Short mmCIF file of C-alpha atoms in Angstrom, two decimals:
data_model
loop_
_atom_site.label_atom_id
_atom_site.label_comp_id
_atom_site.label_asym_id
_atom_site.label_seq_id
_atom_site.Cartn_x
_atom_site.Cartn_y
_atom_site.Cartn_z
CA UNK A 1 119.17 -257.77 -43.92
CA UNK A 2 121.26 -260.14 -40.99
CA UNK A 3 118.70 -261.46 -37.79
CA UNK A 4 120.77 -261.60 -35.05
CA UNK A 5 121.02 -263.31 -31.97
CA UNK A 6 122.85 -262.73 -28.89
CA UNK A 7 123.36 -265.56 -25.79
CA UNK A 8 125.67 -263.49 -22.64
CA UNK A 9 126.05 -265.77 -19.64
CA UNK A 10 124.63 -263.23 -16.82
CA UNK A 11 121.30 -263.43 -14.88
CA UNK A 12 119.83 -260.61 -16.79
CA UNK A 13 117.58 -260.13 -20.35
CA UNK A 14 116.15 -257.28 -22.01
CA UNK A 15 112.63 -256.26 -22.78
CA UNK A 16 109.83 -256.78 -25.31
CA UNK A 17 106.77 -254.67 -26.53
CA UNK A 18 103.35 -256.68 -25.38
CA UNK A 19 100.65 -257.33 -27.79
CA UNK A 20 98.62 -258.89 -25.62
CA UNK A 21 96.61 -258.37 -22.43
CA UNK A 22 96.24 -261.75 -21.23
CA UNK A 23 97.92 -263.77 -18.45
CA UNK A 24 101.47 -265.11 -18.43
CA UNK A 25 100.60 -268.51 -18.70
CA UNK A 26 102.70 -270.04 -15.45
CA UNK A 27 101.69 -272.18 -13.83
CA UNK A 28 105.05 -271.85 -11.62
CA UNK A 29 106.25 -274.34 -8.80
CA UNK A 30 104.33 -274.34 -5.29
CA UNK A 31 107.47 -273.82 -3.61
CA UNK A 32 107.97 -270.56 -5.62
CA UNK A 33 108.55 -267.06 -3.69
CA UNK A 34 105.16 -265.55 -4.08
CA UNK A 35 104.42 -262.36 -2.37
CA UNK A 36 101.16 -260.17 -3.14
CA UNK A 37 102.49 -257.02 -5.06
CA UNK A 38 100.10 -257.58 -7.76
CA UNK A 39 99.89 -261.03 -7.55
CA UNK A 40 103.01 -261.37 -9.37
CA UNK A 41 105.58 -264.40 -9.06
CA UNK A 42 109.09 -263.61 -7.25
CA UNK A 43 111.72 -265.89 -7.91
CA UNK A 44 113.45 -267.41 -4.51
CA UNK A 45 117.26 -265.91 -4.17
CA UNK A 46 120.31 -268.02 -4.39
CA UNK A 47 122.17 -265.10 -2.19
CA UNK A 48 125.41 -265.44 -5.51
CA UNK A 49 125.72 -262.35 -6.22
CA UNK A 50 123.78 -263.27 -9.79
CA UNK A 51 120.07 -263.19 -8.55
CA UNK A 52 118.05 -261.84 -10.93
CA UNK A 53 117.77 -258.69 -8.96
CA UNK A 54 121.98 -258.31 -9.20
CA UNK A 55 121.47 -258.86 -13.36
CA UNK A 56 119.18 -256.23 -13.40
CA UNK A 57 121.09 -253.87 -11.74
CA UNK A 58 124.55 -254.27 -12.91
CA UNK A 59 123.02 -254.32 -17.06
CA UNK A 60 121.76 -250.70 -16.31
CA UNK A 61 125.31 -249.75 -14.03
CA UNK A 62 127.46 -251.27 -16.97
CA UNK A 63 125.39 -248.66 -19.15
CA UNK A 64 126.76 -245.93 -16.99
CA UNK A 65 123.26 -245.60 -16.21
CA UNK A 66 121.77 -244.96 -11.93
CA UNK A 67 121.44 -248.76 -10.60
CA UNK A 68 117.52 -249.33 -10.42
CA UNK A 69 119.11 -249.93 -6.74
CA UNK A 70 117.46 -253.31 -5.96
CA UNK A 71 118.25 -255.27 -2.91
CA UNK A 72 116.20 -258.50 -3.53
CA UNK A 73 113.84 -260.38 -6.37
CA UNK A 74 110.94 -258.83 -4.49
CA UNK A 75 112.26 -255.86 -6.12
CA UNK A 76 112.20 -256.32 -8.98
CA UNK A 77 108.52 -257.28 -9.37
CA UNK A 78 107.44 -254.18 -10.77
CA UNK A 79 108.95 -254.76 -13.83
CA UNK A 80 107.80 -258.25 -14.34
CA UNK A 81 106.13 -258.74 -17.99
CA UNK A 82 102.85 -261.09 -16.90
CA UNK A 83 101.09 -260.62 -20.02
CA UNK A 84 101.51 -263.93 -22.28
CA UNK A 85 105.22 -264.35 -23.72
CA UNK A 86 104.97 -267.93 -24.92
CA UNK A 87 105.99 -267.19 -28.54
CA UNK A 88 107.11 -263.80 -30.06
CA UNK A 89 107.39 -261.83 -33.01
CA UNK A 90 110.00 -259.36 -34.40
CA UNK A 91 108.63 -255.55 -34.57
CA UNK A 92 108.16 -254.92 -38.52
CA UNK A 93 110.36 -251.95 -38.64
CA UNK A 94 112.48 -252.38 -40.80
CA UNK A 95 115.44 -253.04 -37.70
CA UNK A 96 116.48 -256.52 -37.73
CA UNK A 97 116.70 -258.17 -34.04
CA UNK A 98 119.60 -259.80 -31.96
CA UNK A 99 119.75 -261.64 -28.67
CA UNK A 100 122.28 -261.55 -25.94
CA UNK A 101 123.53 -264.50 -23.02
CA UNK A 102 124.72 -261.95 -19.99
CA UNK A 103 124.68 -264.60 -17.54
CA UNK A 104 124.52 -268.02 -16.24
CA UNK A 105 124.65 -269.92 -12.38
CA UNK A 106 124.17 -273.27 -13.01
CA UNK A 107 126.19 -277.04 -12.71
CA UNK A 108 124.31 -278.03 -16.09
CA UNK A 109 125.58 -276.67 -19.43
CA UNK A 110 122.66 -274.71 -21.03
CA UNK A 111 121.59 -273.84 -24.74
CA UNK A 112 119.56 -270.80 -25.99
CA UNK A 113 117.19 -272.24 -28.56
CA UNK A 114 114.45 -270.87 -31.59
CA UNK A 115 111.18 -272.86 -32.38
CA UNK A 116 108.46 -272.14 -34.87
CA UNK A 117 104.91 -271.76 -33.46
CA UNK A 118 103.61 -274.73 -34.34
CA UNK A 119 106.79 -276.94 -33.89
CA UNK A 120 108.18 -278.53 -31.46
CA UNK A 121 110.79 -277.38 -28.78
CA UNK A 122 112.65 -280.55 -28.72
CA UNK A 123 113.20 -279.71 -33.05
CA UNK A 124 114.46 -276.49 -31.79
CA UNK A 125 117.58 -274.47 -33.45
CA UNK A 126 120.41 -274.12 -30.49
CA UNK A 127 123.69 -272.02 -30.07
CA UNK A 128 126.00 -274.03 -30.09
CA UNK A 129 127.96 -271.45 -27.73
CA UNK A 130 126.94 -272.52 -24.21
CA UNK A 131 127.79 -271.69 -20.62
CA UNK A 132 128.11 -273.18 -17.57
CA UNK A 133 129.27 -271.95 -13.51
CA UNK A 134 128.72 -269.13 -12.02
CA UNK A 135 129.56 -266.33 -14.25
CA UNK A 136 128.25 -262.70 -16.35
CA UNK A 137 129.97 -263.57 -19.66
CA UNK A 138 130.33 -259.78 -20.45
CA UNK A 139 129.91 -256.20 -19.89
CA UNK A 140 127.99 -255.48 -23.40
CA UNK A 141 131.90 -252.85 -24.05
CA UNK A 142 133.56 -252.83 -26.59
CA UNK A 143 136.57 -254.47 -24.80
CA UNK A 144 134.47 -256.80 -23.43
CA UNK A 145 131.24 -257.68 -25.68
CA UNK A 146 128.71 -260.15 -24.75
CA UNK A 147 128.88 -263.62 -27.30
CA UNK A 148 125.87 -263.19 -29.72
CA UNK A 149 124.32 -265.66 -32.19
CA UNK A 150 121.89 -265.01 -35.83
CA UNK A 151 118.31 -265.49 -35.81
CA UNK A 152 117.27 -268.20 -38.37
CA UNK A 153 113.57 -267.42 -37.57
CA UNK A 154 113.36 -264.21 -38.48
CA UNK A 155 109.88 -262.70 -39.80
CA UNK A 156 108.06 -265.68 -38.09
CA UNK A 157 106.51 -266.50 -34.32
CA UNK A 158 108.73 -268.10 -32.20
CA UNK A 159 109.24 -269.40 -29.26
CA UNK A 160 112.47 -269.71 -26.85
CA UNK A 161 113.46 -272.93 -25.78
CA UNK A 162 116.54 -274.04 -23.30
CA UNK A 163 118.67 -277.08 -23.08
CA UNK A 164 120.34 -277.83 -20.53
CA UNK A 165 123.18 -280.86 -20.06
CA UNK A 166 123.26 -282.11 -16.56
CA UNK A 167 127.11 -283.85 -15.36
CA UNK A 168 124.90 -287.18 -14.91
CA UNK A 169 121.21 -288.26 -17.23
CA UNK A 170 120.04 -287.14 -20.51
CA UNK A 171 119.84 -283.80 -21.93
CA UNK A 172 116.66 -281.95 -20.80
CA UNK A 173 114.75 -279.37 -22.97
CA UNK A 174 112.50 -276.31 -21.63
CA UNK A 175 110.07 -274.24 -23.62
CA UNK A 176 108.62 -270.80 -23.12
CA UNK A 177 105.40 -273.06 -24.18
CA UNK A 178 104.07 -274.45 -20.58
CA UNK A 179 102.55 -276.98 -22.45
CA UNK A 180 105.66 -278.39 -23.45
CA UNK A 181 107.60 -278.51 -20.54
CA UNK A 182 107.36 -282.79 -18.93
CA UNK A 183 106.20 -280.88 -15.99
CA UNK A 184 103.77 -278.70 -16.81
CA UNK A 185 105.70 -275.92 -15.08
CA UNK A 186 106.63 -272.11 -16.55
CA UNK A 187 110.42 -272.46 -17.01
CA UNK A 188 110.69 -268.32 -17.88
CA UNK A 189 110.64 -264.97 -16.23
CA UNK A 190 110.01 -262.43 -18.35
CA UNK A 191 111.04 -258.59 -17.44
CA UNK A 192 110.46 -255.32 -18.99
CA UNK A 193 113.53 -253.07 -19.24
CA UNK A 194 112.04 -250.15 -21.42
CA UNK A 195 114.11 -247.66 -19.44
CA UNK A 196 117.48 -249.12 -21.33
CA UNK A 197 116.13 -247.62 -24.42
CA UNK A 198 118.55 -245.52 -26.38
CA UNK A 199 121.85 -247.13 -24.99
CA UNK A 200 124.67 -249.27 -26.85
CA UNK A 201 125.71 -253.23 -25.94
CA UNK A 202 128.36 -254.35 -27.81
CA UNK A 203 128.28 -258.04 -28.66
CA UNK A 204 130.62 -260.50 -30.23
CA UNK A 205 128.39 -262.16 -33.11
CA UNK A 206 129.09 -266.46 -34.03
CA UNK A 207 128.11 -265.87 -36.99
CA UNK A 208 128.22 -269.61 -38.29
CA UNK A 209 127.44 -271.01 -34.99
CA UNK A 210 130.37 -273.28 -34.47
CA UNK A 211 130.46 -272.36 -30.87
CA UNK A 212 134.15 -270.60 -31.46
CA UNK A 213 134.12 -266.23 -31.34
CA UNK A 214 137.77 -266.41 -32.20
CA UNK A 215 136.59 -266.99 -36.47
CA UNK A 216 137.85 -264.12 -38.99
CA UNK A 217 134.66 -263.74 -39.49
CA UNK A 218 132.94 -263.09 -36.15
CA UNK A 219 132.41 -259.54 -35.61
CA UNK A 220 131.89 -257.33 -33.00
CA UNK A 221 128.93 -255.33 -33.61
CA UNK A 222 127.30 -252.16 -32.14
CA UNK A 223 123.39 -252.33 -31.24
CA UNK A 224 121.51 -249.76 -30.01
CA UNK A 225 118.17 -250.71 -27.51
CA UNK A 226 115.12 -249.72 -28.01
CA UNK A 227 112.06 -249.67 -25.31
CA UNK A 228 110.72 -252.75 -26.60
CA UNK A 229 113.67 -254.46 -24.94
CA UNK A 230 113.34 -257.81 -22.36
CA UNK A 231 115.17 -260.24 -19.42
CA UNK A 232 114.35 -263.53 -20.22
CA UNK A 233 115.10 -265.22 -17.23
CA UNK A 234 115.58 -269.79 -16.88
CA UNK A 235 115.06 -272.39 -14.29
CA UNK A 236 116.94 -275.52 -16.20
CA UNK A 237 115.92 -277.93 -13.62
CA UNK A 238 112.51 -280.71 -13.25
CA UNK A 239 110.16 -279.33 -11.00
CA UNK A 240 111.25 -282.44 -8.22
CA UNK A 241 114.81 -280.64 -8.45
CA UNK A 242 114.48 -277.12 -8.92
CA UNK A 243 115.20 -274.18 -6.79
CA UNK A 244 112.85 -271.52 -7.85
CA UNK A 245 115.29 -268.44 -8.48
CA UNK A 246 115.08 -268.12 -12.38
CA UNK A 247 118.99 -268.04 -12.36
CA UNK A 248 120.69 -270.18 -14.53
CA UNK A 249 120.76 -268.97 -17.56
CA UNK A 250 119.81 -264.97 -18.38
CA UNK A 251 119.24 -263.16 -21.58
CA UNK A 252 118.84 -259.32 -23.10
CA UNK A 253 116.50 -259.10 -26.16
CA UNK A 254 115.32 -256.73 -27.87
CA UNK A 255 113.03 -254.89 -30.54
CA UNK A 256 110.65 -257.98 -30.01
CA UNK A 257 107.69 -258.50 -29.16
CA UNK A 258 105.22 -261.48 -27.30
CA UNK A 259 102.26 -262.71 -29.63
CA UNK A 260 99.26 -264.56 -29.23
CA UNK A 261 99.50 -267.30 -32.24
CA UNK A 262 95.97 -268.46 -33.29
CA UNK A 263 94.47 -271.61 -31.39
CA UNK A 264 93.33 -274.87 -33.48
CA UNK A 265 91.29 -275.34 -35.61
CA UNK A 266 94.16 -273.73 -38.14
CA UNK A 267 97.10 -274.96 -35.74
CA UNK A 268 98.71 -277.40 -33.63
CA UNK A 269 100.95 -275.35 -30.98
CA UNK A 270 103.78 -277.33 -29.11
CA UNK A 271 105.80 -274.22 -27.84
CA UNK A 272 109.34 -273.37 -27.13
CA UNK A 273 111.42 -270.94 -25.24
CA UNK A 274 114.39 -268.74 -25.80
CA UNK A 275 115.95 -265.01 -24.75
CA UNK A 276 116.59 -262.29 -27.75
CA UNK A 277 117.84 -258.71 -28.07
CA UNK A 278 117.26 -256.45 -30.85
CA UNK A 279 118.98 -253.54 -32.41
CA UNK A 280 117.68 -249.95 -33.76
CA UNK A 281 120.62 -249.98 -35.22
CA UNK A 282 124.37 -251.87 -36.03
CA UNK A 283 127.29 -251.14 -37.23
CA UNK A 284 130.78 -253.17 -37.50
CA UNK A 285 133.49 -252.21 -35.27
CA UNK A 286 136.80 -252.56 -36.97
#
């Protein structure tokens, strides 16, 4: 069974079931817009209509569900997943996992990637589809599907990564494993969206990862979300220049769960960062 990865240009991501109660590793930038709601780190707001709270509201209303009614990022603290989320695994129920890239608000060109646990984020497999600007990539309908990709690391523990290409200067790679980030800062926030369970989204899959969704083999498929759906929200610049809004690239993932990878002696970890989306069932749309 094929494993699918979807990337959508919108500031949004789906939820996963957690297997650990270990704390989100952090650390976050000292200018992070914190509050006292359970000690959760709240992202700052860019006030550009694609903040994290806008993205979460939109993913619900695009499914025909009532909006959660969030009016600021602080309101989303109740959905933020604060367990360990540096590495992920598929849920072993026979269904495949998918990723969707739903929004972006960045001057940099951003690409999602995955790397195996114990490997380097710099050697990630990156998905060729990339986006820049302030926009949502679709609404997940059959007429306006999210762009998507095939997961090359099905059946193994992996991390997510984000490759960010600025207009000037070298590419930067940020990982879900904080130790691999050059500034030592956590660049990915995770939100669990269990109330999207049983909702359908449509995704246009870039099966050959060539960045072109017009090929005959790139089909629109229906993905039925489950309660293990997460939204991954990224900050794409280094600590000395970023704005702590974590809306530079947002992804929806399902049928995945965070996992804890053993520390040495058995292996040395290098980390990674990615957003994914999985489904309980799929069918090709003619």
